Tab-separated table of C-alpha atoms and ligand atoms in Angstrom:
chain	number	residue	atom	x	y	z
A	276	UNK	CA	87.724	86.807	132.956
A	277	UNK	CA	89.173	90.117	131.758
A	278	UNK	CA	87.049	91.733	129.078
A	279	UNK	CA	88.700	91.943	125.679
A	280	UNK	CA	89.753	95.484	124.816
A	281	UNK	CA	88.280	97.213	121.776
A	282	UNK	CA	90.606	97.956	118.896
A	283	UNK	CA	91.949	101.390	118.018
A	284	UNK	CA	93.767	102.108	114.766
A	285	UNK	CA	95.401	105.267	113.418
A	286	UNK	CA	98.482	106.612	111.679
A	287	UNK	CA	100.166	109.501	109.939
A	288	UNK	CA	101.966	110.035	106.696
A	289	UNK	CA	105.730	109.928	106.976
A	290	UNK	CA	106.449	113.253	105.357
A	291	UNK	CA	108.233	116.333	106.694
A	292	UNK	CA	108.016	117.428	110.277
A	293	UNK	CA	104.704	117.208	112.077
A	294	UNK	CA	102.734	120.260	113.208
A	295	UNK	CA	100.775	120.890	116.399
A	296	UNK	CA	97.740	120.230	114.189
A	297	UNK	CA	98.856	116.604	113.871
A	298	UNK	CA	99.623	116.533	117.573
A	299	UNK	CA	96.433	118.084	118.946
A	300	UNK	CA	94.116	116.581	116.328
A	301	UNK	CA	95.502	113.067	116.566
A	302	UNK	CA	98.649	112.056	118.444
A	303	UNK	CA	97.672	113.571	121.799
A	304	UNK	CA	94.336	111.724	121.689
A	305	UNK	CA	96.092	108.473	120.849
A	306	UNK	CA	98.175	108.836	123.988
A	307	UNK	CA	95.096	109.569	126.092
A	308	UNK	CA	93.186	106.590	124.701
A	309	UNK	CA	95.966	104.024	124.535
A	310	UNK	CA	95.380	102.357	127.902
A	311	UNK	CA	91.728	101.785	127.189
A	312	UNK	CA	92.154	100.097	123.786
A	313	UNK	CA	94.278	97.514	122.042
A	314	UNK	CA	96.149	99.931	119.764
A	315	UNK	CA	97.777	99.827	116.345
A	316	UNK	CA	99.623	102.871	115.029
A	317	UNK	CA	101.090	102.838	111.544
A	318	UNK	CA	103.867	104.885	110.007
A	319	UNK	CA	101.919	105.395	106.778
A	320	UNK	CA	104.801	105.352	104.354
A	321	UNK	CA	102.858	103.870	101.424
A	322	UNK	CA	100.455	106.806	101.534
A	323	UNK	CA	103.385	109.225	101.435
A	324	UNK	CA	104.422	107.848	98.045
A	325	UNK	CA	101.478	109.586	96.385
A	326	UNK	CA	103.711	112.670	96.425
A	327	UNK	CA	107.229	112.369	94.964
A	328	UNK	CA	109.783	111.783	97.740
A	329	UNK	CA	113.525	112.100	98.049
A	330	UNK	CA	114.357	108.472	99.029
A	331	UNK	CA	117.006	109.300	101.650
A	332	UNK	CA	114.958	112.007	103.337
A	333	UNK	CA	111.851	109.863	103.148
A	334	UNK	CA	113.520	106.987	104.999
A	335	UNK	CA	114.737	109.408	107.653
A	336	UNK	CA	111.293	110.977	107.996
A	337	UNK	CA	109.681	107.595	108.535
A	338	UNK	CA	112.190	106.823	111.269
A	339	UNK	CA	111.635	110.213	112.862
A	340	UNK	CA	107.884	109.694	112.838
A	341	UNK	CA	108.308	106.358	114.578
A	342	UNK	CA	110.513	107.972	117.259
A	343	UNK	CA	108.035	110.802	117.678
A	344	UNK	CA	105.113	108.433	118.281
A	345	UNK	CA	107.138	106.755	121.008
A	346	UNK	CA	108.453	110.033	122.460
A	347	UNK	CA	104.904	111.404	122.689
A	348	UNK	CA	103.995	108.505	124.969
A	349	UNK	CA	103.054	105.483	122.851
A	350	UNK	CA	105.022	102.707	124.509
A	351	UNK	CA	105.917	100.289	121.671
A	352	UNK	CA	105.927	97.403	124.150
A	353	UNK	CA	102.243	98.005	124.818
A	354	UNK	CA	101.090	99.506	121.494
A	355	UNK	CA	101.692	97.990	118.106
A	356	UNK	CA	103.691	100.790	116.445
A	357	UNK	CA	104.796	99.541	113.033
A	358	UNK	CA	105.538	100.416	109.395
A	359	UNK	CA	102.635	100.119	106.958
A	360	UNK	CA	104.935	99.053	104.095
A	361	UNK	CA	106.330	96.166	106.174
A	362	UNK	CA	102.942	94.475	106.235
A	363	UNK	CA	102.115	93.452	102.635
A	364	UNK	CA	98.507	92.698	103.600
A	365	UNK	CA	97.764	96.453	103.343
A	366	UNK	CA	98.568	96.575	99.637
A	367	UNK	CA	96.878	93.216	99.039
A	368	UNK	CA	93.585	94.114	100.699
A	369	UNK	CA	93.741	97.534	99.100
A	370	UNK	CA	93.660	95.894	95.664
A	371	UNK	CA	90.634	93.802	96.564
A	372	UNK	CA	88.815	96.830	97.975
A	373	UNK	CA	89.653	98.853	94.845
A	374	UNK	CA	87.352	96.445	93.055
A	375	UNK	CA	84.544	97.348	95.482
A	376	UNK	CA	84.964	101.133	95.262
A	377	UNK	CA	83.412	103.389	92.644
A	378	UNK	CA	85.190	106.079	90.661
A	379	UNK	CA	82.331	108.428	91.489
A	380	UNK	CA	82.911	108.012	95.233
A	381	UNK	CA	86.614	108.701	94.926
A	382	UNK	CA	85.946	111.692	92.691
A	383	UNK	CA	84.072	113.356	95.540
A	384	UNK	CA	86.994	113.244	97.983
A	385	UNK	CA	87.996	116.798	98.858
A	386	UNK	CA	91.554	115.767	99.746
A	387	UNK	CA	91.984	114.361	96.251
A	388	UNK	CA	90.713	117.595	94.728
A	389	UNK	CA	92.993	119.702	96.954
A	390	UNK	CA	96.057	117.559	96.365
A	391	UNK	CA	95.564	117.370	92.620
A	392	UNK	CA	95.306	121.160	92.500
A	393	UNK	CA	98.528	121.418	94.507
A	394	UNK	CA	100.457	118.789	92.535
A	395	UNK	CA	99.005	119.412	89.096
A	396	UNK	CA	102.098	117.906	87.440
A	397	UNK	CA	101.696	114.584	89.284
A	398	UNK	CA	98.049	113.559	89.557
A	399	UNK	CA	98.800	109.871	89.850
A	400	UNK	CA	96.418	106.944	90.341
A	401	UNK	CA	97.733	106.461	93.897
A	402	UNK	CA	96.476	109.896	94.832
A	403	UNK	CA	93.059	108.908	93.538
A	404	UNK	CA	92.871	105.545	95.302
A	405	UNK	CA	94.512	106.842	98.485
A	406	UNK	CA	91.271	106.434	100.525
A	407	UNK	CA	91.014	102.772	99.516
A	408	UNK	CA	94.437	102.043	100.990
A	409	UNK	CA	93.344	103.876	104.101
A	410	UNK	CA	90.208	101.732	104.247
A	411	UNK	CA	92.392	98.619	103.983
A	412	UNK	CA	94.609	99.866	106.839
A	413	UNK	CA	91.646	100.273	109.122
A	414	UNK	CA	89.619	97.228	108.117
A	415	UNK	CA	92.513	94.754	108.350
A	416	UNK	CA	92.598	95.137	112.135
A	417	UNK	CA	88.851	94.763	112.843
A	418	UNK	CA	89.044	98.305	114.187
A	419	UNK	CA	86.395	99.753	116.496
A	420	UNK	CA	87.650	103.319	116.671
A	421	UNK	CA	89.863	105.611	114.572
A	422	UNK	CA	91.031	108.814	116.277
A	423	UNK	CA	91.738	111.448	113.605
A	424	UNK	CA	91.382	115.168	112.916
A	425	UNK	CA	88.271	116.505	111.158
A	426	UNK	CA	89.947	116.552	107.741
A	427	UNK	CA	89.950	112.736	107.720
A	428	UNK	CA	86.198	112.351	108.349
A	429	UNK	CA	85.373	111.914	104.678
A	430	UNK	CA	87.944	109.101	104.426
A	431	UNK	CA	86.381	107.430	107.433
A	432	UNK	CA	82.964	107.612	105.830
A	433	UNK	CA	84.122	105.995	102.604
A	434	UNK	CA	85.874	103.299	104.683
A	435	UNK	CA	82.564	102.509	106.350
A	436	UNK	CA	80.735	102.515	103.012
A	437	UNK	CA	83.233	100.100	101.445
A	438	UNK	CA	83.104	97.812	104.479
A	439	UNK	CA	79.305	97.715	104.526
A	440	UNK	CA	79.144	97.064	100.798
A	441	UNK	CA	81.561	94.153	101.148
A	442	UNK	CA	79.783	92.748	104.208
A	443	UNK	CA	76.428	92.968	102.444
A	444	UNK	CA	77.711	90.636	99.784
A	445	UNK	CA	79.929	88.281	101.813
A	446	UNK	CA	78.725	88.393	105.425
A	447	UNK	CA	80.508	89.850	108.434
A	448	UNK	CA	84.074	90.110	107.208
A	449	UNK	CA	84.901	93.596	108.466
A	450	UNK	CA	84.082	95.466	111.663
A	451	UNK	CA	82.454	98.838	110.829
A	452	UNK	CA	84.743	101.448	112.441
A	453	UNK	CA	83.759	104.709	114.148
A	454	UNK	CA	85.751	107.937	113.946
A	455	UNK	CA	86.909	109.539	117.180
A	456	UNK	CA	87.194	113.317	116.958
A	457	UNK	CA	88.515	115.192	120.010
A	458	UNK	CA	86.428	117.937	121.661
A	459	UNK	CA	89.020	120.586	120.868
A	460	UNK	CA	91.979	120.579	118.499
A	461	UNK	CA	90.250	118.587	115.746
A	462	UNK	CA	90.924	121.322	113.213
A	463	UNK	CA	93.875	123.572	114.022
A	464	UNK	CA	94.150	126.463	111.593
A	465	UNK	CA	97.141	128.246	110.049
A	466	UNK	CA	98.610	130.977	112.279
A	467	UNK	CA	98.931	133.250	109.253
A	468	UNK	CA	95.563	132.557	107.622
A	469	UNK	CA	93.135	131.215	110.239
A	470	UNK	CA	90.559	130.332	107.592
A	471	UNK	CA	92.940	127.641	106.261
A	472	UNK	CA	93.915	124.359	107.954
A	473	UNK	CA	97.407	124.272	109.478
A	474	UNK	CA	99.327	122.019	107.145
A	475	UNK	CA	102.856	120.627	107.205
A	476	UNK	CA	103.274	121.524	103.542
A	477	UNK	CA	102.615	125.262	104.101
A	478	UNK	CA	105.372	127.351	102.537
A	479	UNK	CA	105.070	130.163	105.082
A	480	UNK	CA	107.125	128.956	108.075
A	481	UNK	CA	105.221	131.288	110.405
A	482	UNK	CA	101.930	129.562	109.590
A	483	UNK	CA	102.794	126.332	111.386
A	484	UNK	CA	104.231	125.266	114.721
A	485	UNK	CA	106.369	122.200	114.180
A	486	UNK	CA	106.689	119.634	116.935
A	487	UNK	CA	110.444	120.112	116.686
A	488	UNK	CA	110.392	123.946	117.031
A	489	UNK	CA	112.318	125.270	120.044
A	490	UNK	CA	110.747	127.470	122.718
A	491	UNK	CA	111.913	130.807	121.239
A	492	UNK	CA	110.635	129.901	117.782
A	493	UNK	CA	107.280	128.799	119.176
A	494	UNK	CA	106.811	131.996	121.167
A	495	UNK	CA	107.890	134.157	118.217
A	496	UNK	CA	105.465	132.424	115.836
A	497	UNK	CA	102.554	132.841	118.261
A	498	UNK	CA	103.441	136.523	118.717
A	499	UNK	CA	103.171	136.948	114.950
A	500	UNK	CA	99.929	134.990	114.677
A	501	UNK	CA	97.275	136.844	112.678
A	502	UNK	CA	94.362	137.938	114.872
A	503	UNK	CA	92.020	140.952	114.431
A	504	UNK	CA	91.884	144.649	115.289
A	505	UNK	CA	89.772	144.063	118.392
A	506	UNK	CA	91.506	143.388	121.739
A	507	UNK	CA	89.084	141.051	123.466
A	508	UNK	CA	89.852	137.349	123.870
A	509	UNK	CA	86.519	135.840	122.872
A	510	UNK	CA	85.530	132.614	121.091
A	511	UNK	CA	83.844	133.530	117.794
A	512	UNK	CA	85.045	131.441	114.861
A	513	UNK	CA	83.244	133.523	112.256
A	514	UNK	CA	84.337	136.994	113.293
A	515	UNK	CA	87.491	136.186	115.240
A	516	UNK	CA	88.969	133.083	113.569
A	517	UNK	CA	92.558	133.828	114.624
A	518	UNK	CA	91.791	134.291	118.322
A	519	UNK	CA	89.397	131.335	118.303
A	520	UNK	CA	92.119	129.132	116.824
A	521	UNK	CA	94.563	130.182	119.538
A	522	UNK	CA	91.883	129.492	122.141
A	523	UNK	CA	91.384	126.038	120.661
A	524	UNK	CA	95.097	125.307	120.902
A	525	UNK	CA	95.243	126.610	124.481
A	526	UNK	CA	92.128	124.669	125.427
A	527	UNK	CA	93.314	121.339	124.059
A	528	UNK	CA	96.476	121.500	126.147
A	529	UNK	CA	95.144	123.014	129.378
A	530	UNK	CA	91.688	121.432	129.253
A	531	UNK	CA	90.144	124.844	129.994
A	532	UNK	CA	86.800	125.750	128.390
A	533	UNK	CA	86.277	128.882	126.238
A	534	UNK	CA	84.471	130.556	129.140
A	535	UNK	CA	87.383	129.900	131.452
A	536	UNK	CA	89.869	131.212	128.919
A	537	UNK	CA	87.787	134.339	128.276
A	538	UNK	CA	87.669	134.987	132.038
A	539	UNK	CA	91.389	134.350	132.436
A	540	UNK	CA	92.286	136.996	129.847
A	541	UNK	CA	89.504	139.440	130.581
A	542	UNK	CA	90.958	142.965	130.514
A	543	UNK	CA	94.294	141.732	129.158
A	544	UNK	CA	95.344	142.300	125.551
A	545	UNK	CA	96.285	139.885	122.795
A	546	UNK	CA	99.979	140.239	123.717
A	547	UNK	CA	99.540	138.512	127.081
A	548	UNK	CA	97.253	135.895	125.578
A	549	UNK	CA	99.604	135.004	122.716
A	550	UNK	CA	102.522	134.737	125.123
A	551	UNK	CA	100.538	132.399	127.385
A	552	UNK	CA	99.585	130.182	124.430
A	553	UNK	CA	103.207	130.123	123.224
A	554	UNK	CA	104.566	129.238	126.655
A	555	UNK	CA	101.949	126.523	127.167
A	556	UNK	CA	102.695	124.890	123.823
A	557	UNK	CA	106.463	125.103	124.368
A	558	UNK	CA	106.139	123.527	127.816
A	559	UNK	CA	104.005	120.699	126.435
A	560	UNK	CA	106.460	119.939	123.633
A	561	UNK	CA	109.787	120.276	125.492
A	562	UNK	CA	109.774	116.836	127.203
A	563	UNK	CA	108.622	115.150	123.985
A	564	UNK	CA	111.475	116.776	122.072
A	565	UNK	CA	114.040	115.624	124.639
A	566	UNK	CA	112.817	112.048	124.515
A	567	UNK	CA	112.653	112.175	120.709
A	568	UNK	CA	116.332	113.188	120.446
A	569	UNK	CA	117.298	110.418	122.851
A	570	UNK	CA	115.299	107.775	120.971
A	571	UNK	CA	116.734	108.719	117.591
A	572	UNK	CA	120.164	107.778	118.968
A	573	UNK	CA	118.954	104.492	120.471
A	574	UNK	CA	118.946	102.608	117.186
A	575	UNK	CA	118.967	99.140	118.682
A	576	UNK	CA	115.903	99.719	120.828
A	577	UNK	CA	113.890	101.242	117.987
A	578	UNK	CA	114.942	98.505	115.537
A	579	UNK	CA	113.856	95.850	118.018
A	580	UNK	CA	110.466	97.495	118.502
A	581	UNK	CA	109.902	97.855	114.761
A	582	UNK	CA	110.710	94.192	114.123
A	583	UNK	CA	108.515	92.901	116.928
A	584	UNK	CA	105.559	95.092	116.036
A	585	UNK	CA	105.800	94.535	112.266
A	586	UNK	CA	105.349	90.835	113.017
A	587	UNK	CA	102.500	91.428	115.424
A	588	UNK	CA	100.687	93.686	112.932
A	589	UNK	CA	101.187	91.158	110.124
A	590	UNK	CA	99.716	88.386	112.271
A	591	UNK	CA	96.474	90.316	112.862
A	592	UNK	CA	96.277	91.760	109.350
A	593	UNK	CA	96.771	88.405	107.655
A	594	UNK	CA	93.865	86.887	109.520
A	595	UNK	CA	91.449	89.409	107.998
A	596	UNK	CA	93.162	89.311	104.607
A	597	UNK	CA	92.835	85.511	104.395
A	598	UNK	CA	89.159	85.756	105.278
A	599	UNK	CA	88.499	88.410	102.611
A	600	UNK	CA	90.452	86.458	99.982
A	601	UNK	CA	88.510	83.323	100.709
A	602	UNK	CA	85.158	85.131	100.613
A	603	UNK	CA	85.748	86.642	97.176
A	604	UNK	CA	86.807	83.234	95.858
A	605	UNK	CA	90.552	83.574	95.462
A	606	UNK	CA	92.179	80.150	95.673
A	607	UNK	CA	93.950	79.470	98.946
A	608	UNK	CA	97.680	78.828	98.867
A	609	UNK	CA	98.715	75.218	99.366
A	610	UNK	CA	100.955	75.076	102.440
B	150	TYM	P1	97.957	113.072	107.949
B	150	TYM	O1	99.334	112.508	107.968
B	150	TYM	O2	97.632	114.127	106.960
B	150	TYM	O3	97.591	113.646	109.353
B	150	TYM	C1	97.751	112.850	110.516
B	150	TYM	C2	96.654	113.193	111.522
B	150	TYM	O4	96.726	114.574	111.886
B	150	TYM	C3	95.448	115.172	111.738
B	150	TYM	N1	95.640	116.587	111.348
B	150	TYM	C4	95.072	117.617	111.970
B	150	TYM	N2	94.247	117.677	113.023
B	150	TYM	C5	93.847	118.902	113.439
B	150	TYM	N3	94.223	120.059	112.832
B	150	TYM	C6	95.052	120.047	111.776
B	150	TYM	N4	95.440	121.179	111.204
B	150	TYM	C7	95.510	118.783	111.292
B	150	TYM	N5	96.337	118.397	110.278
B	150	TYM	C8	96.395	117.052	110.327
B	150	TYM	C9	94.770	114.369	110.645
B	150	TYM	O5	93.361	114.481	110.714
B	150	TYM	C10	95.252	112.968	110.969
B	150	TYM	O6	94.456	112.365	111.960
B	150	TYM	N6	95.248	109.711	105.637
B	150	TYM	C11	95.854	109.989	106.917
B	150	TYM	C12	96.852	108.933	107.339
B	150	TYM	C13	96.301	107.560	107.368
B	150	TYM	C14	95.403	107.037	108.338
B	150	TYM	C15	95.178	105.684	107.958
B	150	TYM	C16	94.787	107.596	109.458
B	150	TYM	C17	96.563	106.559	106.492
B	150	TYM	N7	95.904	105.428	106.839
B	150	TYM	C18	94.321	104.882	108.716
B	150	TYM	C19	93.929	106.755	110.204
B	150	TYM	C20	93.709	105.427	109.834
B	150	TYM	C21	96.560	111.306	106.793
B	150	TYM	O7	96.884	111.730	105.732
B	150	TYM	O8	96.896	111.885	107.896
């Protein structure tokens, strides 16, 4: 008998264009791992609501994110690629888990602190309980592994804490998930300030490479990337954060180690190195961009995939939700 595959779960917020940080820290790993696991990938539109959205743009961004997942190589006939908001179990379990999460724990979340500093005029309760919804996403699918970038580690830890707390009271309701962090690319930094994470909300357009940037733009942005006054390509995060970040990007696409990259550019200046990184990134993204444009026009195919996978996700999610509801003593619906 074929062994049952382990379960992988991940997703991204449906806001703005994605950066190569999202791609190298998450999406690329999802594609690599997707044969080995039974996979669920959510368009995390409920999470995006914690920041005020323009409704029309928001809907388009969610659709674009879906197309991008597929264009990057997640076949929606083999992977369950669906919309978080189309599966009500996420919001339902999230409420239950809110009652098993402490204010003190949520207060410690660095993303909450960062986001409330950035959106001081809109520090809403959703922003505060954001990690609980994320825990619900993951726990609903009895997930074994969650491939994410380093910035999501703290959210993974609180997910595990909530799950263990619940299981301690009610028995084995939830699988305790593990994070999967890639060897390179788990924390891509800004091209303009390599001590800061590359973020899609950065106002300086030169700080980020978007997955939709064309080849010329990509090469130009890498040329302008902030490095240091030295000329040697060497991995040293503390003293050479800019160069080390570029090496990380280059490494996660080519698979080359730091030693190999240092040898490859030995005696060459930063100019040659930056051009090579730019060309490598552009070459990696070009086929994805082509497929993305094609998919955005194929409305019928995408609609069909969304419908099918929303139903599949709901089927799995509801099983766990029903179990959790029963355990806490909520009265079952009469059918
Ligand atoms: P989000 O949308 O901020 O980011 C999506 C993924 O991209 C990774 N990432 C990066 N990796 C490396 N370097 C960077 N500069 C970089 N920027 C972003 C993130 O670590 C993430 O893996 N809360 C999640 C979305 C979410 C989720 C979930 C993820 C909601 N529910 C359940 C996993 C499981 C988030 O905001 O990701």
